[in-house]
Amino acid sequence: MEKPDAKQRRHIILTSHPGPGALKPTPIRWGAPTAAERGPIVATTSAPGQRNAIGTHSGSYGLYRALAIAANKLSPLHRPDLTDTAPAEHIGPHPQWFDAEKIVSLDPWGHLVGEAFAESLKNGMDIRPTIAVTKAHINMPEFRDAMAAKRLEADGTILTPSGDVRVTKVAIEPVWYLPGIARRFGIAENDLRRSLFEYCGGMFPELVTRPDLHVFLPPIGGTTIYLVGDHRAIADPKRTVACRAHDECNGSDVFGSDICTCRPYLAHGIEVCIRTAQEGGCGIVVYNRKEGRALGEVTKFLVYNARKRQAGGDRAETYFERTECVAGVQDMRFQELMPDVLHWLGVTRIDRFVSMSDMKFAPLVASGIEVVERVEIPEELIPADAKVEMDAKKAAGYFTQRVPAAEELARAKGRSLSE
């Protein structure tokens, strides 16, 4: 293992202030029309003089990297060998990439590092991908149930007789353009920087000491996209696009807890995406790491206890009140950033948005994405123990009456969804 000397270690660790004679970092022009004009995002800790971003790669997993270095399992000077890691499917560029307001929470060029910045890599710059695109199969028991009920049929291409679904998978690490994030939330950039610094225990001094650095790689969970069918259908107005934007719920999504509708709605969303892909369109599943409404799993379980132990038991009228008593807020998912991944894919219209949430619907429309139909979860898929959740959401105005059926709207526009 390559080991740094003492001088190198000091430079690796102390990076909040540029030292005497420090190199001027490569400028980043967010929203520029080409990758070369935009410039690479460099958050390496092995070459501090190259850094033009705050934070480190790998999101929340960056802490494990630090632990591996501390345990002498990993050299802090290691650079990844990116041979044969290029995207398995070509995505972009799309017009939204060149609008500094459309995408502020990820790097649009993050999967094209090897191609877009080949010369810089050759010259020794440590640039790392923040997006990876691969191919895979997914399988959930619900797919076979849908096939048995004749809601889905195997076609051998998208859905196999064994219930495997062929997908393109995209993993995305968060990359925040701080001026754009601040504008998205209607706050001053200085206030945003100060809050991120102060309420993360001063973890990133560069937020307040380096106003020249405008890009931040936050240590939070990222996003995975599952594309079902031909992703080129997204740009074709004659083909249908379905989408499920889903926020992580480990208890339900993985272990089948029946206190909420998360896994049933996720499975239903994928089912809609499969049917859409089989019609010649594209299905998009966006899976965000925002456990427990971004309040965290510990808070979520505390709320479960509080709801069930209150006088009168778990009731819809106190559903959100108990959350707010424990967490201080009902929800911290901030869906204002959710449309960014869809803009990265080039989405301008969603024919079937598999969500009842106004909190998700509103920012989509505000960002310029047309939503034709909002698809509700079928009543028979709602677990008995989750009725309280659904009743509470309905009473709180969680969703409005859905827009006209997609097929009717399509006919009004003179086209069929199966075209």
Short mmCIF file of C-alpha atoms in Angstrom, two decimals:
data_model
loop_
_atom_site.label_atom_id
_atom_site.label_comp_id
_atom_site.label_asym_id
_atom_site.label_seq_id
_atom_site.Cartn_x
_atom_site.Cartn_y
_atom_site.Cartn_z
CA MET A 1 0.00 0.00 0.00
CA GLU A 2 1.26 3.44 -0.92
CA LYS A 3 1.75 5.49 2.25
CA PRO A 4 2.00 9.29 2.44
CA ASP A 5 4.79 10.95 4.33
CA ALA A 6 4.11 13.33 7.24
CA LYS A 7 4.11 16.43 5.03
CA GLN A 8 1.62 14.89 2.63
CA ARG A 9 -0.66 13.87 5.51
CA ARG A 10 -0.70 17.44 6.86
CA HIS A 11 -1.78 18.74 3.44
CA ILE A 12 -4.41 16.02 3.10
CA ILE A 13 -5.97 16.87 6.46
CA LEU A 14 -5.69 20.67 6.65
CA THR A 15 -7.60 21.93 3.63
CA SER A 16 -10.10 24.43 5.02
CA HIS A 17 -7.80 27.36 4.23
CA PRO A 18 -5.59 27.65 1.15
CA GLY A 19 -1.95 27.69 2.24
CA PRO A 20 0.78 30.04 1.01
CA GLY A 21 1.39 29.55 -2.66
CA ALA A 22 -1.66 27.29 -3.06
CA LEU A 23 -2.78 26.58 -6.61
CA LYS A 24 -5.80 28.44 -7.87
CA PRO A 25 -8.49 25.77 -8.35
CA THR A 26 -10.03 25.16 -11.76
CA PRO A 27 -13.14 27.37 -11.95
CA ILE A 28 -16.58 25.81 -12.27
CA ARG A 29 -19.11 27.52 -14.56
CA TRP A 30 -22.31 25.75 -13.57
CA GLY A 31 -24.71 25.35 -16.50
CA ALA A 32 -22.08 26.01 -19.19
CA PRO A 33 -22.87 24.59 -22.67
CA THR A 34 -20.01 22.03 -22.67
CA ALA A 35 -18.18 19.94 -20.11
CA ALA A 36 -14.91 21.68 -20.93
CA GLU A 37 -16.43 25.12 -20.30
CA ARG A 38 -18.15 23.94 -17.13
CA GLY A 39 -14.92 22.43 -15.80
CA PRO A 40 -14.35 19.27 -13.75
CA ILE A 41 -15.50 18.93 -10.16
CA VAL A 42 -12.47 17.98 -8.06
CA ALA A 43 -13.09 16.95 -4.46
CA THR A 44 -9.97 14.84 -4.03
CA THR A 45 -8.25 14.74 -0.65
CA SER A 46 -5.07 13.28 -2.10
CA ALA A 47 -4.20 16.47 -4.02
CA PRO A 48 -5.53 19.47 -2.03
CA GLY A 49 -4.18 21.98 -4.53
CA GLN A 50 -6.57 20.65 -7.16
CA ARG A 51 -9.73 20.89 -5.03
CA ASN A 52 -12.46 23.17 -6.31
CA ALA A 53 -15.28 21.67 -4.24
CA ILE A 54 -16.15 21.31 -0.56
CA GLY A 55 -16.57 17.84 0.95
CA THR A 56 -15.57 14.45 -0.43
CA HIS A 57 -16.90 11.81 -2.79
CA SER A 58 -19.15 8.86 -1.85
CA GLY A 59 -21.75 10.82 0.08
CA SER A 60 -22.43 9.29 3.50
CA TYR A 61 -19.98 6.49 2.70
CA GLY A 62 -17.12 8.98 2.71
CA LEU A 63 -16.95 8.46 6.49
CA TYR A 64 -16.23 4.77 5.95
CA ARG A 65 -13.40 5.76 3.62
CA ALA A 66 -11.95 7.91 6.40
CA LEU A 67 -12.27 4.98 8.81
CA ALA A 68 -10.51 2.67 6.34
CA ILE A 69 -7.63 5.15 6.10
CA ALA A 70 -7.44 5.48 9.88
CA ALA A 71 -7.35 1.67 10.19
CA ASN A 72 -4.51 1.51 7.62
CA LYS A 73 -6.70 -0.48 5.22
CA LEU A 74 -6.65 2.15 2.48
CA SER A 75 -4.04 4.60 1.29
CA PRO A 76 -5.26 8.21 1.25
CA LEU A 77 -3.30 8.58 -2.00
CA HIS A 78 -5.24 5.84 -3.82
CA ARG A 79 -6.78 6.84 -7.14
CA PRO A 80 -9.39 4.63 -8.81
CA ASP A 81 -8.56 2.81 -12.04
CA LEU A 82 -11.51 3.76 -14.26
CA THR A 83 -10.70 1.30 -17.06
CA ASP A 84 -13.92 -0.22 -18.50
CA THR A 85 -16.16 1.69 -16.06
CA ALA A 86 -17.85 3.85 -18.74
CA PRO A 87 -21.69 3.99 -18.72
CA ALA A 88 -23.43 0.87 -20.04
CA GLU A 89 -26.03 3.15 -21.63
CA HIS A 90 -25.45 6.60 -23.10
CA ILE A 91 -27.46 9.34 -21.38
CA GLY A 92 -27.38 13.00 -22.38
CA PRO A 93 -26.47 15.69 -22.76
CA HIS A 94 -29.94 17.21 -22.59
CA PRO A 95 -30.94 20.90 -22.79
CA GLN A 96 -31.63 20.97 -19.03
CA TRP A 97 -27.93 20.35 -18.37
CA PHE A 98 -27.17 23.83 -19.65
CA ASP A 99 -29.71 25.61 -17.44
CA ALA A 100 -28.08 26.46 -14.12
CA GLU A 101 -31.52 26.58 -12.46
CA LYS A 102 -32.84 23.18 -13.63
CA ILE A 103 -30.18 20.98 -12.01
CA VAL A 104 -28.54 22.10 -8.76
CA SER A 105 -28.18 18.91 -6.68
CA LEU A 106 -26.15 16.62 -8.96
CA ASP A 107 -23.38 16.89 -11.53
CA PRO A 108 -24.88 16.34 -15.01
CA TRP A 109 -21.47 15.29 -16.33
CA GLY A 110 -20.80 12.98 -13.39
CA HIS A 111 -21.00 9.77 -15.45
CA LEU A 112 -18.87 11.11 -18.32
CA VAL A 113 -15.71 11.95 -16.41
CA GLY A 114 -13.51 9.59 -18.42
CA GLU A 115 -14.78 10.97 -21.72
CA ALA A 116 -15.35 14.64 -20.97
CA PHE A 117 -12.19 15.23 -18.95
CA ALA A 118 -9.83 12.68 -20.51
CA GLU A 119 -7.07 15.23 -21.05
CA SER A 120 -7.23 16.49 -17.46
CA LEU A 121 -7.09 12.93 -16.16
CA LYS A 122 -4.10 12.25 -18.39
CA ASN A 123 -2.38 15.30 -16.90
CA GLY A 124 -2.77 13.92 -13.38
CA MET A 125 -5.93 15.63 -12.14
CA ASP A 126 -7.84 13.42 -9.68
CA ILE A 127 -11.41 13.63 -11.05
CA ARG A 128 -13.89 11.00 -9.91
CA PRO A 129 -17.30 9.97 -11.24
CA THR A 130 -20.36 10.88 -9.17
CA ILE A 131 -22.75 8.93 -11.43
CA ALA A 132 -22.53 5.33 -12.66
CA VAL A 133 -24.77 3.68 -15.27
CA THR A 134 -25.06 -0.11 -15.58
CA LYS A 135 -27.45 -2.88 -16.69
CA ALA A 136 -29.18 -5.35 -14.39
CA HIS A 137 -32.25 -7.45 -13.61
CA ILE A 138 -34.63 -6.80 -10.72
CA ASN A 139 -37.19 -9.18 -9.27
CA MET A 140 -39.87 -8.78 -6.61
CA PRO A 141 -42.50 -11.38 -5.62
CA GLU A 142 -45.14 -8.80 -6.49
CA PHE A 143 -44.20 -9.10 -10.18
CA ARG A 144 -45.10 -12.79 -10.20
CA ASP A 145 -48.31 -12.00 -8.32
CA ALA A 146 -49.19 -9.45 -11.02
CA MET A 147 -48.45 -12.03 -13.72
CA ALA A 148 -50.67 -14.59 -11.98
CA ALA A 149 -53.46 -12.00 -11.77
CA LYS A 150 -52.97 -11.20 -15.51
CA ARG A 151 -52.07 -7.57 -14.79
CA LEU A 152 -48.65 -8.25 -16.31
CA GLU A 153 -47.59 -10.60 -19.07
CA ALA A 154 -44.08 -11.81 -19.81
CA ASP A 155 -42.73 -10.61 -23.14
CA GLY A 156 -39.25 -12.13 -22.88
CA THR A 157 -37.54 -8.78 -23.44
CA ILE A 158 -38.62 -6.46 -20.65
CA LEU A 159 -40.29 -9.01 -18.36
CA THR A 160 -39.19 -12.65 -18.38
CA PRO A 161 -41.44 -15.63 -17.50
CA SER A 162 -39.55 -15.98 -14.20
CA GLY A 163 -40.45 -12.41 -13.21
CA ASP A 164 -37.09 -10.78 -13.94
CA VAL A 165 -37.28 -7.20 -15.22
CA ARG A 166 -34.44 -5.91 -17.36
CA VAL A 167 -33.44 -2.40 -16.31
CA THR A 168 -30.80 0.26 -16.69
CA LYS A 169 -29.57 1.28 -13.23
CA VAL A 170 -28.14 4.69 -12.42
CA ALA A 171 -26.45 5.52 -9.12
CA ILE A 172 -26.05 9.21 -8.28
CA GLU A 173 -24.05 10.90 -5.53
CA PRO A 174 -25.29 14.33 -4.43
CA VAL A 175 -23.35 17.32 -5.75
CA TRP A 176 -24.80 20.64 -4.62
CA TYR A 177 -24.27 23.90 -6.49
CA LEU A 178 -24.72 26.16 -3.47
CA PRO A 179 -25.91 29.33 -5.27
CA GLY A 180 -28.57 27.26 -7.06
CA ILE A 181 -29.60 25.41 -3.90
CA ALA A 182 -30.03 28.73 -2.10
CA ARG A 183 -32.16 30.17 -4.91
CA ARG A 184 -34.27 27.01 -5.03
CA PHE A 185 -35.21 27.53 -1.37
CA GLY A 186 -35.43 31.31 -1.59
CA ILE A 187 -32.65 32.00 0.91
CA ALA A 188 -29.31 33.82 0.81
CA GLU A 189 -26.29 31.68 -0.05
CA ASN A 190 -24.42 32.99 2.99
CA ASP A 191 -27.28 31.90 5.25
CA LEU A 192 -27.29 28.47 3.64
CA ARG A 193 -23.54 28.08 4.09
CA ARG A 194 -23.65 29.25 7.72
CA SER A 195 -26.49 26.86 8.57
CA LEU A 196 -24.82 23.87 6.90
CA PHE A 197 -21.61 24.64 8.78
CA GLU A 198 -23.12 25.45 12.16
CA TYR A 199 -25.73 22.68 12.37
CA CYS A 200 -23.40 19.96 11.11
CA GLY A 201 -21.11 20.63 14.06
CA GLY A 202 -18.61 22.64 12.05
CA MET A 203 -17.76 19.60 9.93
CA PHE A 204 -16.99 21.62 6.80
CA PRO A 205 -15.13 24.88 7.64
CA GLU A 206 -14.71 25.61 3.92
CA LEU A 207 -18.41 26.43 3.79
CA VAL A 208 -17.64 29.66 5.64
CA THR A 209 -13.93 30.15 4.90
CA ARG A 210 -13.94 29.52 1.13
CA PRO A 211 -16.66 31.63 -0.54
CA ASP A 212 -14.78 31.04 -3.80
CA LEU A 213 -15.83 27.37 -3.74
CA HIS A 214 -19.45 27.06 -4.88
CA VAL A 215 -19.84 23.27 -5.10
CA PHE A 216 -20.44 21.05 -2.07
CA LEU A 217 -20.52 17.24 -1.92
CA PRO A 218 -22.71 16.66 1.16
CA PRO A 219 -22.35 13.48 3.26
CA ILE A 220 -25.92 12.32 2.65
CA GLY A 221 -27.55 9.42 0.85
CA GLY A 222 -27.82 9.56 -2.91
CA THR A 223 -30.33 8.43 -5.53
CA THR A 224 -30.77 5.32 -7.66
CA ILE A 225 -32.73 5.39 -10.91
CA TYR A 226 -34.21 2.27 -12.49
CA LEU A 227 -35.10 2.73 -16.16
CA VAL A 228 -37.49 0.16 -17.62
CA GLY A 229 -37.62 0.00 -21.41
CA ASP A 230 -36.00 2.32 -23.95
CA HIS A 231 -34.86 5.52 -22.23
CA ARG A 232 -34.86 7.26 -25.63
CA ALA A 233 -38.66 7.24 -25.39
CA ILE A 234 -38.32 10.05 -22.84
CA ALA A 235 -37.54 12.53 -25.61
CA ASP A 236 -40.21 11.22 -28.01
CA PRO A 237 -43.56 13.05 -27.63
CA LYS A 238 -45.35 10.10 -29.26
CA ARG A 239 -44.21 7.64 -26.61
CA THR A 240 -45.35 7.30 -23.02
CA VAL A 241 -43.35 8.02 -19.86
CA ALA A 242 -44.29 6.63 -16.45
CA CYS A 243 -42.55 7.59 -13.21
CA ARG A 244 -42.52 6.60 -9.57
CA ALA A 245 -40.53 8.96 -7.31
CA HIS A 246 -40.00 6.95 -4.12
CA ASP A 247 -38.36 7.87 -0.84
CA GLU A 248 -36.59 5.13 1.09
CA CYS A 249 -38.49 3.17 3.73
CA ASN A 250 -36.26 0.30 4.79
CA GLY A 251 -38.82 -1.35 7.06
CA SER A 252 -41.43 -1.61 4.33
CA ASP A 253 -39.35 -1.65 1.13
CA VAL A 254 -37.00 -4.42 2.32
CA PHE A 255 -38.65 -6.16 5.28
CA GLY A 256 -42.33 -5.79 4.38
CA SER A 257 -43.54 -3.86 7.44
CA ASP A 258 -47.26 -3.23 7.01
CA ILE A 259 -47.59 0.02 8.98
CA CYS A 260 -47.24 2.06 5.77
CA THR A 261 -47.90 1.78 2.03
CA CYS A 262 -44.29 2.26 0.90
CA ARG A 263 -43.46 -1.18 -0.53
CA PRO A 264 -46.93 -1.76 -2.04
CA TYR A 265 -46.77 1.64 -3.74
CA LEU A 266 -43.21 1.01 -4.94
CA ALA A 267 -44.18 -2.39 -6.40
CA HIS A 268 -47.27 -0.87 -8.00
CA GLY A 269 -45.16 1.93 -9.47
CA ILE A 270 -42.73 -0.55 -11.00
CA GLU A 271 -45.68 -2.52 -12.37
CA VAL A 272 -46.98 0.61 -14.11
CA CYS A 273 -43.46 1.24 -15.45
CA ILE A 274 -43.26 -2.30 -16.84
CA ARG A 275 -46.59 -1.99 -18.67
CA THR A 276 -45.55 1.41 -20.02
CA ALA A 277 -42.26 0.00 -21.30
CA GLN A 278 -44.09 -2.90 -22.93
CA GLU A 279 -46.22 -0.35 -24.78
CA GLY A 280 -43.04 1.11 -26.27
CA GLY A 281 -42.51 3.82 -23.67
CA CYS A 282 -40.17 4.18 -20.72
CA GLY A 283 -40.71 3.64 -17.01
CA ILE A 284 -38.63 5.62 -14.48
CA VAL A 285 -38.27 4.68 -10.83
CA VAL A 286 -36.41 7.28 -8.76
CA TYR A 287 -35.33 5.88 -5.38
CA ASN A 288 -34.08 8.52 -2.93
CA ARG A 289 -32.25 7.78 0.35
CA LYS A 290 -34.51 9.84 2.62
CA GLU A 291 -35.41 7.36 5.35
CA GLY A 292 -38.36 8.28 7.55
CA ARG A 293 -39.23 11.47 5.62
CA ALA A 294 -35.53 12.37 5.97
CA LEU A 295 -36.01 12.39 9.75
CA GLY A 296 -34.14 9.10 10.11
CA GLU A 297 -35.15 5.63 11.23
CA VAL A 298 -34.63 6.25 14.96
CA THR A 299 -37.04 9.19 14.88
CA LYS A 300 -39.50 7.15 12.82
CA PHE A 301 -39.55 4.31 15.35
CA LEU A 302 -39.94 6.76 18.23
CA VAL A 303 -42.97 8.20 16.45
CA TYR A 304 -44.40 4.70 15.96
CA ASN A 305 -44.22 4.17 19.73
CA ALA A 306 -45.78 7.55 20.49
CA ARG A 307 -48.63 6.99 18.05
CA LYS A 308 -49.52 3.55 19.40
CA ARG A 309 -49.24 4.44 23.08
CA GLN A 310 -51.34 7.58 23.08
CA ALA A 311 -54.80 7.56 24.60
CA GLY A 312 -57.22 6.08 22.10
CA GLY A 313 -54.49 4.29 20.17
CA ASP A 314 -53.11 5.10 16.72
CA ARG A 315 -55.45 7.66 15.12
CA ALA A 316 -55.42 9.52 11.84
CA GLU A 317 -56.20 12.88 13.46
CA THR A 318 -52.98 12.77 15.53
CA TYR A 319 -50.76 11.08 12.91
CA PHE A 320 -48.74 14.16 11.95
CA GLU A 321 -49.00 15.75 15.40
CA ARG A 322 -47.03 12.92 17.01
CA THR A 323 -44.32 13.23 14.34
CA GLU A 324 -44.02 16.96 14.94
CA CYS A 325 -43.84 16.47 18.73
CA VAL A 326 -40.83 14.17 18.36
CA ALA A 327 -39.05 15.68 15.35
CA GLY A 328 -40.15 19.31 15.41
CA VAL A 329 -41.44 19.07 11.82
CA GLN A 330 -43.70 16.72 9.91
CA ASP A 331 -41.36 16.17 6.98
CA MET A 332 -37.80 17.13 5.99
CA ARG A 333 -37.59 15.54 2.54
CA PHE A 334 -37.61 18.88 0.72
CA GLN A 335 -38.97 17.66 -2.61
CA GLU A 336 -37.81 20.91 -4.24
CA LEU A 337 -34.64 19.02 -5.26
CA MET A 338 -36.43 15.87 -6.46
CA PRO A 339 -37.02 16.98 -10.10
CA ASP A 340 -33.29 17.37 -10.76
CA VAL A 341 -32.74 13.70 -11.64
CA LEU A 342 -35.65 13.84 -14.09
CA HIS A 343 -34.21 16.93 -15.76
CA TRP A 344 -30.91 15.03 -15.98
CA LEU A 345 -32.75 12.33 -17.93
CA GLY A 346 -34.25 14.95 -20.24
CA VAL A 347 -37.82 14.54 -18.95
CA THR A 348 -40.26 17.26 -19.97
CA ARG A 349 -43.50 15.27 -19.60
CA ILE A 350 -44.69 12.43 -17.38
CA ASP A 351 -47.79 10.69 -18.69
CA ARG A 352 -48.29 8.49 -15.61
CA PHE A 353 -46.94 9.87 -12.34
CA VAL A 354 -47.41 7.06 -9.82
CA SER A 355 -47.81 9.20 -6.72
CA MET A 356 -50.58 10.79 -4.69
CA SER A 357 -48.25 13.30 -3.03
CA ASP A 358 -48.84 16.98 -3.70
CA MET A 359 -45.39 17.57 -2.15
CA LYS A 360 -43.88 15.68 -5.10
CA PHE A 361 -46.34 16.86 -7.74
CA ALA A 362 -45.98 20.59 -7.03
CA PRO A 363 -42.19 20.91 -7.57
CA LEU A 364 -42.39 18.82 -10.75
CA VAL A 365 -44.88 21.21 -12.29
CA ALA A 366 -43.06 24.25 -10.91
CA SER A 367 -39.86 23.04 -12.58
CA GLY A 368 -41.55 22.86 -15.98
CA ILE A 369 -42.38 19.14 -16.18
CA GLU A 370 -45.90 18.39 -17.44
CA VAL A 371 -47.79 15.73 -15.48
CA VAL A 372 -50.63 14.16 -17.46
CA GLU A 373 -52.05 11.67 -14.94
CA ARG A 374 -51.46 10.96 -11.25
CA VAL A 375 -51.86 7.25 -10.53
CA GLU A 376 -53.19 6.36 -7.07
CA ILE A 377 -52.36 3.18 -5.20
CA PRO A 378 -55.20 0.64 -5.62
CA GLU A 379 -57.28 0.29 -2.47
CA GLU A 380 -56.68 -3.46 -2.32
CA LEU A 381 -52.90 -2.93 -2.03
CA ILE A 382 -53.14 -0.86 1.16
CA PRO A 383 -52.23 -3.00 4.23
CA ALA A 384 -54.79 -2.98 7.04
CA ASP A 385 -52.32 -1.43 9.50
CA ALA A 386 -51.59 1.37 7.01
CA LYS A 387 -55.17 2.63 6.86
CA VAL A 388 -54.37 5.20 9.57
CA GLU A 389 -51.56 6.62 7.44
CA MET A 390 -53.77 6.93 4.35
CA ASP A 391 -56.67 8.45 6.27
CA ALA A 392 -54.31 10.98 7.89
CA LYS A 393 -52.79 11.95 4.56
CA LYS A 394 -56.21 12.40 2.96
CA ALA A 395 -57.42 14.52 5.87
CA ALA A 396 -54.28 16.67 5.69
CA GLY A 397 -54.68 17.36 1.98
CA TYR A 398 -51.75 15.11 1.08
CA PHE A 399 -53.06 14.81 -2.46
CA THR A 400 -55.67 16.46 -4.64
CA GLN A 401 -58.10 14.85 -7.02
CA ARG A 402 -56.11 13.36 -9.84
CA VAL A 403 -56.06 14.98 -13.27
CA PRO A 404 -58.02 13.45 -16.18
CA ALA A 405 -57.12 9.90 -17.17
CA ALA A 406 -54.08 9.73 -19.45
CA GLU A 407 -55.91 7.81 -22.18
CA GLU A 408 -58.65 10.46 -22.36
CA LEU A 409 -56.11 13.27 -22.46
CA ALA A 410 -54.09 11.41 -25.08
CA ARG A 411 -57.16 11.03 -27.28
CA ALA A 412 -57.87 14.72 -26.85
CA LYS A 413 -54.37 15.41 -28.18
CA GLY A 414 -54.95 13.04 -31.09
CA ARG A 415 -52.56 10.30 -30.03
CA SER A 416 -52.75 6.90 -28.34
CA LEU A 417 -50.65 5.92 -25.38
CA SER A 418 -49.79 2.69 -27.17
CA GLU A 419 -48.34 4.48 -30.19
#
